[in-house]
Structure formats: structure tokens, C-alpha cells
Amino acid sequence: MSLLMGNSDLNPYQPPQMYTVPVSQASAHPELASRMARLGAHLIDVVISMAITVPIAFATGYFERVMKQQVTIQEILLQLMIGFGAYLIVHGYLLATQGQTVGKMLVGVRIVDYTDGEIIPIGRQLLMRDLIMTVIAMIPFVGGLISLVGIC
């Protein structure tokens, strides 16, 4: 019987055992934000970004050229860089010092490393979270859905 069970001390009929984690280790894992809080924070950040980039796109005639399908890849990349610059101006300091964007600050959530609760360095946040999700969001049809799942 012990060969089949692998451990002769294991009794399959005993009640389940509860394993406790010391308080010092339990507090290392921060509480996860709810999906609605994450979505709300992202929507606030999107509204802020649009309030900055949409007037620029109108003022430069970018929207008009898009509707006429007269934009070049260089112009699209320039608009992406302007949007990223605006994102960094608005959220960069908060991301670097508090692990929050304006939306996350208003909702009361932050970006931290799950293992130790420390703020993730801004370079890692921008590369691992924002850049990858931005590229995925550009995939036709499924990109928006995958991006929404990633946000929540």
C-alpha cells in the first residue's frame, strides 16, 4: 500500500489540514484590485489622454487626413509618439514614484510587484505592460478584446 500512495504517513481518510502563513509573509502579497476598479481607472486615463490628443489631432488636420485616407506611416508614428509623450507628461511622475496613473490614484489602486508589494520600476511598467498591450490592441478584430481582458 505504501508503494501506491508514495508516503506511508499519508492517511486518505483524515480530515483536510489547514496550513497557515505567518503574518510577515501574508502581508507581502498586496490585495488585488477588482476588475471594475481596474476598468474604471483605465477609462479615466483614456478620457484624460483623449482630452489632450484629440485637440492636437484636430489642430494639425490629422483627423481630416485620416478620414480621407491620406496619412503616411510617418504621420501615424508621429501621432503615436505625441500620444506617448502626453501619457508620460501626465502619468510619468506618478508611475515612477507611486506606481499609479491619475485614474489609478482616483480609484485607489496601484501597480506593484505581487511578490513583495514594491513599486515596479517605470521602465519595466512601460515595456512590459503598456508597450505590449498597445501593440496587441492594434491587431484587427481581436486586439481590442484582448486589450480589454488585459485591462480587467
CSV table of N, CA and C in Angstrom, one decimal:
chain,number,residue,atom,x,y,z
A,1,MET,N,0.8,-1.2,0.0
A,1,MET,CA,0.0,0.0,0.0
A,1,MET,C,0.9,1.3,0.0
A,2,SER,N,2.0,1.2,0.7
A,2,SER,CA,2.8,2.4,0.8
A,2,SER,C,3.5,2.7,-0.6
A,3,LEU,N,3.7,1.7,-1.4
A,3,LEU,CA,4.2,1.9,-2.7
A,3,LEU,C,3.2,2.7,-3.6
A,4,LEU,N,2.0,2.4,-3.5
A,4,LEU,CA,1.0,3.1,-4.3
A,4,LEU,C,0.7,4.5,-3.8
A,5,MET,N,0.8,4.7,-2.5
A,5,MET,CA,0.5,6.0,-2.0
A,5,MET,C,1.7,7.0,-2.1
A,6,GLY,N,2.9,6.4,-2.1
A,6,GLY,CA,4.1,7.2,-2.2
A,6,GLY,C,4.6,7.7,-0.8
A,7,ASN,N,3.7,7.8,0.2
A,7,ASN,CA,4.1,8.2,1.5
A,7,ASN,C,3.3,7.4,2.5
A,8,SER,N,4.0,6.6,3.3
A,8,SER,CA,3.3,5.7,4.2
A,8,SER,C,2.6,6.5,5.3
A,9,ASP,N,2.9,7.7,5.6
A,9,ASP,CA,2.3,8.5,6.7
A,9,ASP,C,1.0,9.2,6.2
A,10,LEU,N,0.7,9.2,4.9
A,10,LEU,CA,-0.5,9.8,4.4
A,10,LEU,C,-1.7,9.0,4.6
A,11,ASN,N,-2.7,9.5,5.3
A,11,ASN,CA,-3.9,8.8,5.5
A,11,ASN,C,-5.0,9.4,4.7
A,12,PRO,N,-5.5,8.7,3.7
A,12,PRO,CA,-6.5,9.3,2.8
A,12,PRO,C,-7.8,9.6,3.5
A,13,TYR,N,-8.0,9.1,4.7
A,13,TYR,CA,-9.3,9.3,5.4
A,13,TYR,C,-9.3,10.4,6.4
A,14,GLN,N,-8.1,11.0,6.6
A,14,GLN,CA,-8.1,12.0,7.6
A,14,GLN,C,-8.6,13.3,7.1
A,15,PRO,N,-9.2,14.2,8.0
A,15,PRO,CA,-9.8,15.5,7.5
A,15,PRO,C,-8.7,16.4,6.9
A,16,PRO,N,-9.1,17.3,6.0
A,16,PRO,CA,-8.1,18.2,5.4
A,16,PRO,C,-7.4,19.0,6.5
A,17,GLN,N,-6.1,19.3,6.2
A,17,GLN,CA,-5.3,20.1,7.1
A,17,GLN,C,-5.3,21.6,6.7
A,18,MET,N,-5.3,22.5,7.6
A,18,MET,CA,-5.2,23.9,7.2
A,18,MET,C,-3.8,24.4,7.4
A,19,TYR,N,-3.2,25.0,6.4
A,19,TYR,CA,-1.8,25.5,6.5
A,19,TYR,C,-1.9,27.0,6.7
A,20,THR,N,-1.3,27.5,7.6
A,20,THR,CA,-1.3,29.0,7.9
A,20,THR,C,0.0,29.6,7.4
A,21,VAL,N,-0.1,30.8,7.0
A,21,VAL,CA,1.1,31.6,6.6
A,21,VAL,C,1.4,32.6,7.6
A,22,PRO,N,2.6,32.8,8.1
A,22,PRO,CA,2.9,33.8,9.1
A,22,PRO,C,2.5,35.2,8.6
A,23,VAL,N,2.2,36.1,9.5
A,23,VAL,CA,1.7,37.4,9.2
A,23,VAL,C,2.8,38.1,8.4
A,24,SER,N,4.1,37.9,8.7
A,24,SER,CA,5.1,38.6,7.9
A,24,SER,C,5.1,38.3,6.5
A,25,GLN,N,4.8,37.0,6.1
A,25,GLN,CA,4.7,36.6,4.7
A,25,GLN,C,3.4,37.0,4.1
A,26,ALA,N,2.3,36.9,4.9
A,26,ALA,CA,1.0,37.2,4.3
A,26,ALA,C,0.9,38.6,3.9
A,27,SER,N,1.5,39.6,4.6
A,27,SER,CA,1.4,41.0,4.2
A,27,SER,C,2.2,41.3,3.0
A,28,ALA,N,3.1,40.4,2.6
A,28,ALA,CA,3.9,40.7,1.4
A,28,ALA,C,3.1,40.7,0.1
A,29,HIS,N,2.0,40.0,0.1
A,29,HIS,CA,1.2,40.0,-1.1
A,29,HIS,C,0.1,41.0,-0.9
A,30,PRO,N,0.1,42.0,-1.8
A,30,PRO,CA,-0.9,43.1,-1.7
A,30,PRO,C,-2.3,42.5,-2.2
A,31,GLU,N,-3.3,43.2,-1.8
A,31,GLU,CA,-4.7,42.8,-2.2
A,31,GLU,C,-4.8,43.2,-3.7
A,32,LEU,N,-5.4,42.3,-4.5
A,32,LEU,CA,-5.6,42.7,-5.9
A,32,LEU,C,-6.8,43.6,-6.1
A,33,ALA,N,-6.7,44.5,-7.0
A,33,ALA,CA,-7.8,45.4,-7.3
A,33,ALA,C,-8.9,44.7,-8.0
A,34,SER,N,-10.1,45.1,-7.9
A,34,SER,CA,-11.2,44.4,-8.6
A,34,SER,C,-11.1,44.8,-10.0
A,35,ARG,N,-11.8,44.0,-10.9
A,35,ARG,CA,-11.8,44.2,-12.3
A,35,ARG,C,-12.5,45.6,-12.6
A,36,MET,N,-13.5,45.9,-11.9
A,36,MET,CA,-14.2,47.2,-12.1
A,36,MET,C,-13.3,48.4,-11.7
A,37,ALA,N,-12.6,48.2,-10.7
A,37,ALA,CA,-11.6,49.3,-10.3
A,37,ALA,C,-10.6,49.5,-11.4
A,38,ARG,N,-10.1,48.4,-11.9
A,38,ARG,CA,-9.1,48.5,-13.0
A,38,ARG,C,-9.7,49.1,-14.2
A,39,LEU,N,-10.9,48.7,-14.6
A,39,LEU,CA,-11.5,49.2,-15.8
A,39,LEU,C,-11.8,50.7,-15.6
A,40,GLY,N,-12.3,51.1,-14.4
A,40,GLY,CA,-12.6,52.5,-14.1
A,40,GLY,C,-11.4,53.4,-14.2
A,41,ALA,N,-10.3,52.9,-13.6
A,41,ALA,CA,-9.0,53.6,-13.7
A,41,ALA,C,-8.6,53.8,-15.1
A,42,HIS,N,-8.7,52.8,-15.9
A,42,HIS,CA,-8.2,52.9,-17.3
A,42,HIS,C,-9.1,53.8,-18.1
A,43,LEU,N,-10.4,53.8,-17.9
A,43,LEU,CA,-11.3,54.7,-18.6
A,43,LEU,C,-11.0,56.2,-18.2
A,44,ILE,N,-10.7,56.4,-17.0
A,44,ILE,CA,-10.3,57.8,-16.6
A,44,ILE,C,-9.1,58.2,-17.3
A,45,ASP,N,-8.1,57.3,-17.4
A,45,ASP,CA,-6.8,57.6,-18.1
A,45,ASP,C,-7.1,57.8,-19.6
A,46,VAL,N,-8.0,57.1,-20.2
A,46,VAL,CA,-8.3,57.3,-21.6
A,46,VAL,C,-8.9,58.6,-21.8
A,47,VAL,N,-9.9,59.0,-21.0
A,47,VAL,CA,-10.5,60.3,-21.1
A,47,VAL,C,-9.5,61.4,-21.0
A,48,ILE,N,-8.6,61.3,-20.0
A,48,ILE,CA,-7.5,62.3,-19.9
A,48,ILE,C,-6.6,62.4,-21.1
A,49,SER,N,-6.2,61.2,-21.7
A,49,SER,CA,-5.4,61.2,-22.9
A,49,SER,C,-6.1,61.8,-24.1
A,50,MET,N,-7.4,61.4,-24.2
A,50,MET,CA,-8.2,62.0,-25.3
A,50,MET,C,-8.3,63.5,-25.2
A,51,ALA,N,-8.5,64.0,-24.0
A,51,ALA,CA,-8.6,65.4,-23.8
A,51,ALA,C,-7.4,66.2,-24.3
A,52,ILE,N,-6.2,65.5,-24.3
A,52,ILE,CA,-5.0,66.1,-24.7
A,52,ILE,C,-4.8,65.9,-26.2
A,53,THR,N,-4.9,64.6,-26.7
A,53,THR,CA,-4.5,64.3,-28.0
A,53,THR,C,-5.5,64.6,-29.1
A,54,VAL,N,-6.8,64.6,-28.8
A,54,VAL,CA,-7.8,64.9,-29.8
A,54,VAL,C,-7.7,66.3,-30.3
A,55,PRO,N,-7.6,67.3,-29.4
A,55,PRO,CA,-7.4,68.7,-29.9
A,55,PRO,C,-6.2,68.9,-30.7
A,56,ILE,N,-5.1,68.2,-30.4
A,56,ILE,CA,-3.9,68.2,-31.2
A,56,ILE,C,-4.2,67.7,-32.6
A,57,ALA,N,-4.9,66.5,-32.7
A,57,ALA,CA,-5.2,65.9,-33.9
A,57,ALA,C,-6.1,66.8,-34.8
A,58,PHE,N,-7.0,67.5,-34.2
A,58,PHE,CA,-7.9,68.4,-34.9
A,58,PHE,C,-7.1,69.6,-35.4
A,59,ALA,N,-6.2,70.2,-34.5
A,59,ALA,CA,-5.5,71.4,-34.8
A,59,ALA,C,-4.5,71.1,-36.0
A,60,THR,N,-3.9,70.0,-36.0
A,60,THR,CA,-2.9,69.7,-37.1
A,60,THR,C,-3.6,69.1,-38.4
A,61,GLY,N,-4.9,68.9,-38.4
A,61,GLY,CA,-5.6,68.4,-39.5
A,61,GLY,C,-5.4,66.9,-39.7
A,62,TYR,N,-4.9,66.3,-38.7
A,62,TYR,CA,-4.7,64.8,-38.8
A,62,TYR,C,-6.0,64.0,-39.0
A,63,PHE,N,-7.0,64.4,-38.2
A,63,PHE,CA,-8.3,63.7,-38.3
A,63,PHE,C,-8.9,63.8,-39.7
A,64,GLU,N,-8.8,65.0,-40.3
A,64,GLU,CA,-9.3,65.2,-41.7
A,64,GLU,C,-8.6,64.3,-42.7
A,65,ARG,N,-7.2,64.2,-42.5
A,65,ARG,CA,-6.4,63.4,-43.4
A,65,ARG,C,-6.7,61.9,-43.2
A,66,VAL,N,-7.0,61.5,-42.0
A,66,VAL,CA,-7.4,60.1,-41.7
A,66,VAL,C,-8.7,59.8,-42.4
A,67,MET,N,-9.6,60.7,-42.3
A,67,MET,CA,-10.9,60.4,-43.0
A,67,MET,C,-10.8,60.3,-44.5
A,68,LYS,N,-9.9,61.0,-45.0
A,68,LYS,CA,-9.6,60.9,-46.5
A,68,LYS,C,-8.6,59.9,-46.9
A,69,GLN,N,-8.1,59.1,-45.9
A,69,GLN,CA,-7.1,58.1,-46.0
A,69,GLN,C,-5.9,58.6,-46.7
A,70,GLN,N,-5.4,59.8,-46.2
A,70,GLN,CA,-4.3,60.4,-46.8
A,70,GLN,C,-3.1,60.5,-45.8
A,71,VAL,N,-3.1,59.7,-44.8
A,71,VAL,CA,-2.0,59.7,-43.8
A,71,VAL,C,-0.9,58.8,-44.2
A,72,THR,N,0.3,59.1,-43.9
A,72,THR,CA,1.5,58.3,-44.1
A,72,THR,C,1.9,57.5,-42.8
A,73,ILE,N,2.7,56.5,-43.0
A,73,ILE,CA,3.1,55.8,-41.8
A,73,ILE,C,3.9,56.7,-40.9
A,74,GLN,N,4.7,57.6,-41.4
A,74,GLN,CA,5.5,58.5,-40.6
A,74,GLN,C,4.5,59.4,-39.8
A,75,GLU,N,3.4,59.9,-40.3
A,75,GLU,CA,2.5,60.7,-39.6
A,75,GLU,C,1.8,59.9,-38.5
A,76,ILE,N,1.5,58.7,-38.8
A,76,ILE,CA,0.9,57.8,-37.8
A,76,ILE,C,1.9,57.6,-36.6
A,77,LEU,N,3.1,57.3,-36.9
A,77,LEU,CA,4.1,57.1,-35.9
A,77,LEU,C,4.3,58.4,-35.1
A,78,LEU,N,4.3,59.6,-35.8
A,78,LEU,CA,4.4,60.9,-35.1
A,78,LEU,C,3.2,61.1,-34.1
A,79,GLN,N,2.0,60.7,-34.5
A,79,GLN,CA,0.9,60.9,-33.6
A,79,GLN,C,1.0,59.9,-32.4
A,80,LEU,N,1.5,58.7,-32.7
A,80,LEU,CA,1.7,57.8,-31.6
A,80,LEU,C,2.8,58.3,-30.6
A,81,MET,N,3.8,58.9,-31.1
A,81,MET,CA,4.8,59.5,-30.2
A,81,MET,C,4.3,60.7,-29.4
A,82,ILE,N,3.4,61.5,-30.1
A,82,ILE,CA,2.8,62.6,-29.3
A,82,ILE,C,1.9,62.1,-28.2
A,83,GLY,N,1.1,61.0,-28.5
A,83,GLY,CA,0.3,60.4,-27.5
A,83,GLY,C,1.1,59.8,-26.4
A,84,PHE,N,2.2,59.2,-26.7
A,84,PHE,CA,3.0,58.6,-25.7
A,84,PHE,C,3.7,59.7,-24.8
A,85,GLY,N,4.1,60.8,-25.5
A,85,GLY,CA,4.7,61.9,-24.8
A,85,GLY,C,3.7,62.5,-23.8
A,86,ALA,N,2.4,62.7,-24.3
A,86,ALA,CA,1.4,63.2,-23.4
A,86,ALA,C,1.1,62.2,-22.2
A,87,TYR,N,1.2,61.0,-22.5
A,87,TYR,CA,1.0,60.0,-21.4
A,87,TYR,C,2.1,60.1,-20.4
A,88,LEU,N,3.3,60.2,-20.8
A,88,LEU,CA,4.4,60.4,-19.9
A,88,LEU,C,4.3,61.7,-19.1
A,89,ILE,N,3.9,62.8,-19.8
A,89,ILE,CA,3.8,64.1,-19.1
A,89,ILE,C,2.8,64.0,-18.0
A,90,VAL,N,1.6,63.4,-18.3
A,90,VAL,CA,0.5,63.3,-17.3
A,90,VAL,C,0.8,62.3,-16.2
A,91,HIS,N,1.2,61.1,-16.6
A,91,HIS,CA,1.3,60.0,-15.7
A,91,HIS,C,2.7,59.6,-15.2
A,92,GLY,N,3.7,60.0,-15.9
A,92,GLY,CA,5.1,59.6,-15.7
A,92,GLY,C,5.6,59.7,-14.3
A,93,TYR,N,5.4,60.9,-13.7
A,93,TYR,CA,5.9,61.1,-12.3
A,93,TYR,C,5.2,60.2,-11.3
A,94,LEU,N,3.9,60.1,-11.5
A,94,LEU,CA,3.1,59.3,-10.6
A,94,LEU,C,3.5,57.8,-10.7
A,95,LEU,N,3.7,57.4,-12.0
A,95,LEU,CA,4.1,56.0,-12.2
A,95,LEU,C,5.4,55.7,-11.5
A,96,ALA,N,6.4,56.6,-11.7
A,96,ALA,CA,7.7,56.4,-11.2
A,96,ALA,C,7.7,56.4,-9.6
A,97,THR,N,7.0,57.3,-9.0
A,97,THR,CA,7.1,57.5,-7.6
A,97,THR,C,6.0,56.7,-6.8
A,98,GLN,N,4.8,56.5,-7.3
A,98,GLN,CA,3.8,55.9,-6.6
A,98,GLN,C,3.2,54.6,-7.2
A,99,GLY,N,3.6,54.3,-8.5
A,99,GLY,CA,3.0,53.2,-9.2
A,99,GLY,C,1.6,53.4,-9.6
A,100,GLN,N,1.2,54.6,-9.9
A,100,GLN,CA,-0.1,55.0,-10.2
A,100,GLN,C,-0.2,55.9,-11.4
A,101,THR,N,-1.3,55.8,-12.1
A,101,THR,CA,-1.6,56.8,-13.1
A,101,THR,C,-2.7,57.7,-12.4
A,102,VAL,N,-3.1,58.8,-13.0
A,102,VAL,CA,-4.1,59.6,-12.4
A,102,VAL,C,-5.4,58.8,-12.2
A,103,GLY,N,-5.8,58.0,-13.1
A,103,GLY,CA,-7.0,57.2,-12.9
A,103,GLY,C,-6.9,56.2,-11.8
A,104,LYS,N,-5.7,55.5,-11.7
A,104,LYS,CA,-5.5,54.6,-10.6
A,104,LYS,C,-5.5,55.3,-9.2
A,105,MET,N,-4.9,56.5,-9.2
A,105,MET,CA,-4.9,57.3,-8.0
A,105,MET,C,-6.3,57.7,-7.6
A,106,LEU,N,-7.1,58.1,-8.5
A,106,LEU,CA,-8.5,58.5,-8.2
A,106,LEU,C,-9.3,57.3,-7.7
A,107,VAL,N,-9.1,56.1,-8.3
A,107,VAL,CA,-9.8,54.9,-7.9
A,107,VAL,C,-9.2,54.2,-6.6
A,108,GLY,N,-7.9,54.5,-6.4
A,108,GLY,CA,-7.3,53.9,-5.2
A,108,GLY,C,-6.5,52.6,-5.4
A,109,VAL,N,-6.0,52.4,-6.6
A,109,VAL,CA,-5.2,51.2,-6.9
A,109,VAL,C,-3.8,51.7,-7.3
A,110,ARG,N,-2.9,50.7,-7.3
A,110,ARG,CA,-1.5,51.0,-7.8
A,110,ARG,C,-0.9,49.8,-8.4
A,111,ILE,N,0.2,50.0,-9.1
A,111,ILE,CA,0.9,48.9,-9.8
A,111,ILE,C,2.1,48.5,-9.0
A,112,VAL,N,2.0,47.3,-8.4
A,112,VAL,CA,3.1,46.8,-7.6
A,112,VAL,C,3.5,45.4,-7.9
A,113,ASP,N,4.7,45.0,-7.6
A,113,ASP,CA,5.1,43.6,-7.7
A,113,ASP,C,4.4,42.8,-6.7
A,114,TYR,N,3.7,41.7,-7.2
A,114,TYR,CA,2.9,40.9,-6.4
A,114,TYR,C,3.7,40.2,-5.3
A,115,THR,N,4.9,39.8,-5.6
A,115,THR,CA,5.7,39.1,-4.7
A,115,THR,C,6.2,39.8,-3.4
A,116,ASP,N,6.5,41.1,-3.6
A,116,ASP,CA,7.0,41.9,-2.5
A,116,ASP,C,6.2,43.2,-2.2
A,117,GLY,N,5.3,43.6,-3.0
A,117,GLY,CA,4.5,44.8,-2.8
A,117,GLY,C,5.2,46.1,-3.2
A,118,GLU,N,6.4,46.0,-3.8
A,118,GLU,CA,7.2,47.2,-4.1
A,118,GLU,C,6.7,47.7,-5.5
A,119,ILE,N,6.9,49.0,-5.6
A,119,ILE,CA,6.5,49.7,-6.9
A,119,ILE,C,7.5,49.1,-8.0
A,120,ILE,N,6.9,48.8,-9.1
A,120,ILE,CA,7.7,48.3,-10.3
A,120,ILE,C,8.4,49.5,-10.9
A,121,PRO,N,9.6,49.4,-11.3
A,121,PRO,CA,10.3,50.5,-12.0
A,121,PRO,C,9.6,50.9,-13.2
A,122,ILE,N,9.6,52.2,-13.5
A,122,ILE,CA,8.8,52.8,-14.6
A,122,ILE,C,9.2,52.2,-16.0
A,123,GLY,N,10.5,51.9,-16.2
A,123,GLY,CA,10.9,51.3,-17.5
A,123,GLY,C,10.2,49.9,-17.7
A,124,ARG,N,10.2,49.1,-16.6
A,124,ARG,CA,9.5,47.8,-16.7
A,124,ARG,C,8.0,48.0,-16.9
A,125,GLN,N,7.4,49.0,-16.2
A,125,GLN,CA,6.0,49.2,-16.4
A,125,GLN,C,5.7,49.5,-17.9
A,126,LEU,N,6.5,50.4,-18.4
A,126,LEU,CA,6.2,50.9,-19.8
A,126,LEU,C,6.4,49.8,-20.8
A,127,LEU,N,7.5,49.0,-20.7
A,127,LEU,CA,7.8,48.0,-21.6
A,127,LEU,C,6.9,46.8,-21.5
A,128,MET,N,6.8,46.3,-20.3
A,128,MET,CA,6.1,45.0,-20.1
A,128,MET,C,4.6,45.2,-20.1
A,129,ARG,N,4.1,46.3,-19.7
A,129,ARG,CA,2.6,46.5,-19.6
A,129,ARG,C,2.1,47.3,-20.8
A,130,ASP,N,2.5,48.5,-20.9
A,130,ASP,CA,2.0,49.5,-21.8
A,130,ASP,C,2.3,49.2,-23.3
A,131,LEU,N,3.6,49.0,-23.6
A,131,LEU,CA,4.0,48.8,-24.9
A,131,LEU,C,3.4,47.5,-25.5
A,132,ILE,N,3.5,46.4,-24.7
A,132,ILE,CA,3.0,45.1,-25.2
A,132,ILE,C,1.5,45.2,-25.5
A,133,MET,N,0.8,45.8,-24.5
A,133,MET,CA,-0.7,45.9,-24.7
A,133,MET,C,-1.1,46.9,-25.8
A,134,THR,N,-0.3,47.9,-26.0
A,134,THR,CA,-0.6,48.8,-27.2
A,134,THR,C,-0.4,48.1,-28.5
A,135,VAL,N,0.7,47.3,-28.6
A,135,VAL,CA,0.9,46.5,-29.8
A,135,VAL,C,-0.2,45.5,-30.0
A,136,ILE,N,-0.6,44.8,-29.0
A,136,ILE,CA,-1.7,43.8,-29.1
A,136,ILE,C,-3.0,44.5,-29.5
A,137,ALA,N,-3.3,45.7,-28.9
A,137,ALA,CA,-4.5,46.4,-29.2
A,137,ALA,C,-4.6,46.8,-30.7
A,138,MET,N,-3.5,46.8,-31.4
A,138,MET,CA,-3.5,47.2,-32.8
A,138,MET,C,-3.9,46.0,-33.8
A,139,ILE,N,-4.0,44.8,-33.2
A,139,ILE,CA,-4.3,43.7,-34.0
A,139,ILE,C,-5.8,43.8,-34.4
A,140,PRO,N,-6.1,43.8,-35.7
A,140,PRO,CA,-7.5,43.9,-36.2
A,140,PRO,C,-8.4,42.9,-35.5
A,141,PHE,N,-9.6,43.3,-35.2
A,141,PHE,CA,-10.7,42.5,-34.7
A,141,PHE,C,-10.5,42.0,-33.2
A,142,VAL,N,-9.4,41.2,-33.0
A,142,VAL,CA,-9.2,40.6,-31.7
A,142,VAL,C,-8.4,41.5,-30.7
A,143,GLY,N,-7.7,42.5,-31.3
A,143,GLY,CA,-6.8,43.3,-30.4
A,143,GLY,C,-7.5,44.0,-29.4
A,144,GLY,N,-8.7,44.6,-29.7
A,144,GLY,CA,-9.5,45.4,-28.7
A,144,GLY,C,-10.0,44.5,-27.6
A,145,LEU,N,-10.4,43.3,-28.0
A,145,LEU,CA,-10.9,42.3,-27.0
A,145,LEU,C,-9.8,41.8,-26.0
A,146,ILE,N,-8.7,41.5,-26.6
A,146,ILE,CA,-7.5,41.1,-25.8
A,146,ILE,C,-7.1,42.2,-24.9
A,147,SER,N,-7.1,43.4,-25.4
A,147,SER,CA,-6.7,44.6,-24.6
A,147,SER,C,-7.7,44.8,-23.4
A,148,LEU,N,-8.9,44.6,-23.7
A,148,LEU,CA,-9.9,44.8,-22.6
A,148,LEU,C,-9.7,43.7,-21.5
A,149,VAL,N,-9.5,42.5,-22.0
A,149,VAL,CA,-9.2,41.4,-21.0
A,149,VAL,C,-8.0,41.7,-20.2
A,150,GLY,N,-6.9,42.3,-20.8
A,150,GLY,CA,-5.7,42.6,-20.1
A,150,GLY,C,-5.9,43.8,-19.1
A,151,ILE,N,-6.8,44.7,-19.4
A,151,ILE,CA,-7.1,45.8,-18.5
A,151,ILE,C,-7.8,45.3,-17.3
A,152,CYS,N,-8.7,44.4,-17.5
A,152,CYS,CA,-9.5,43.9,-16.3
A,152,CYS,C,-8.8,42.8,-15.6
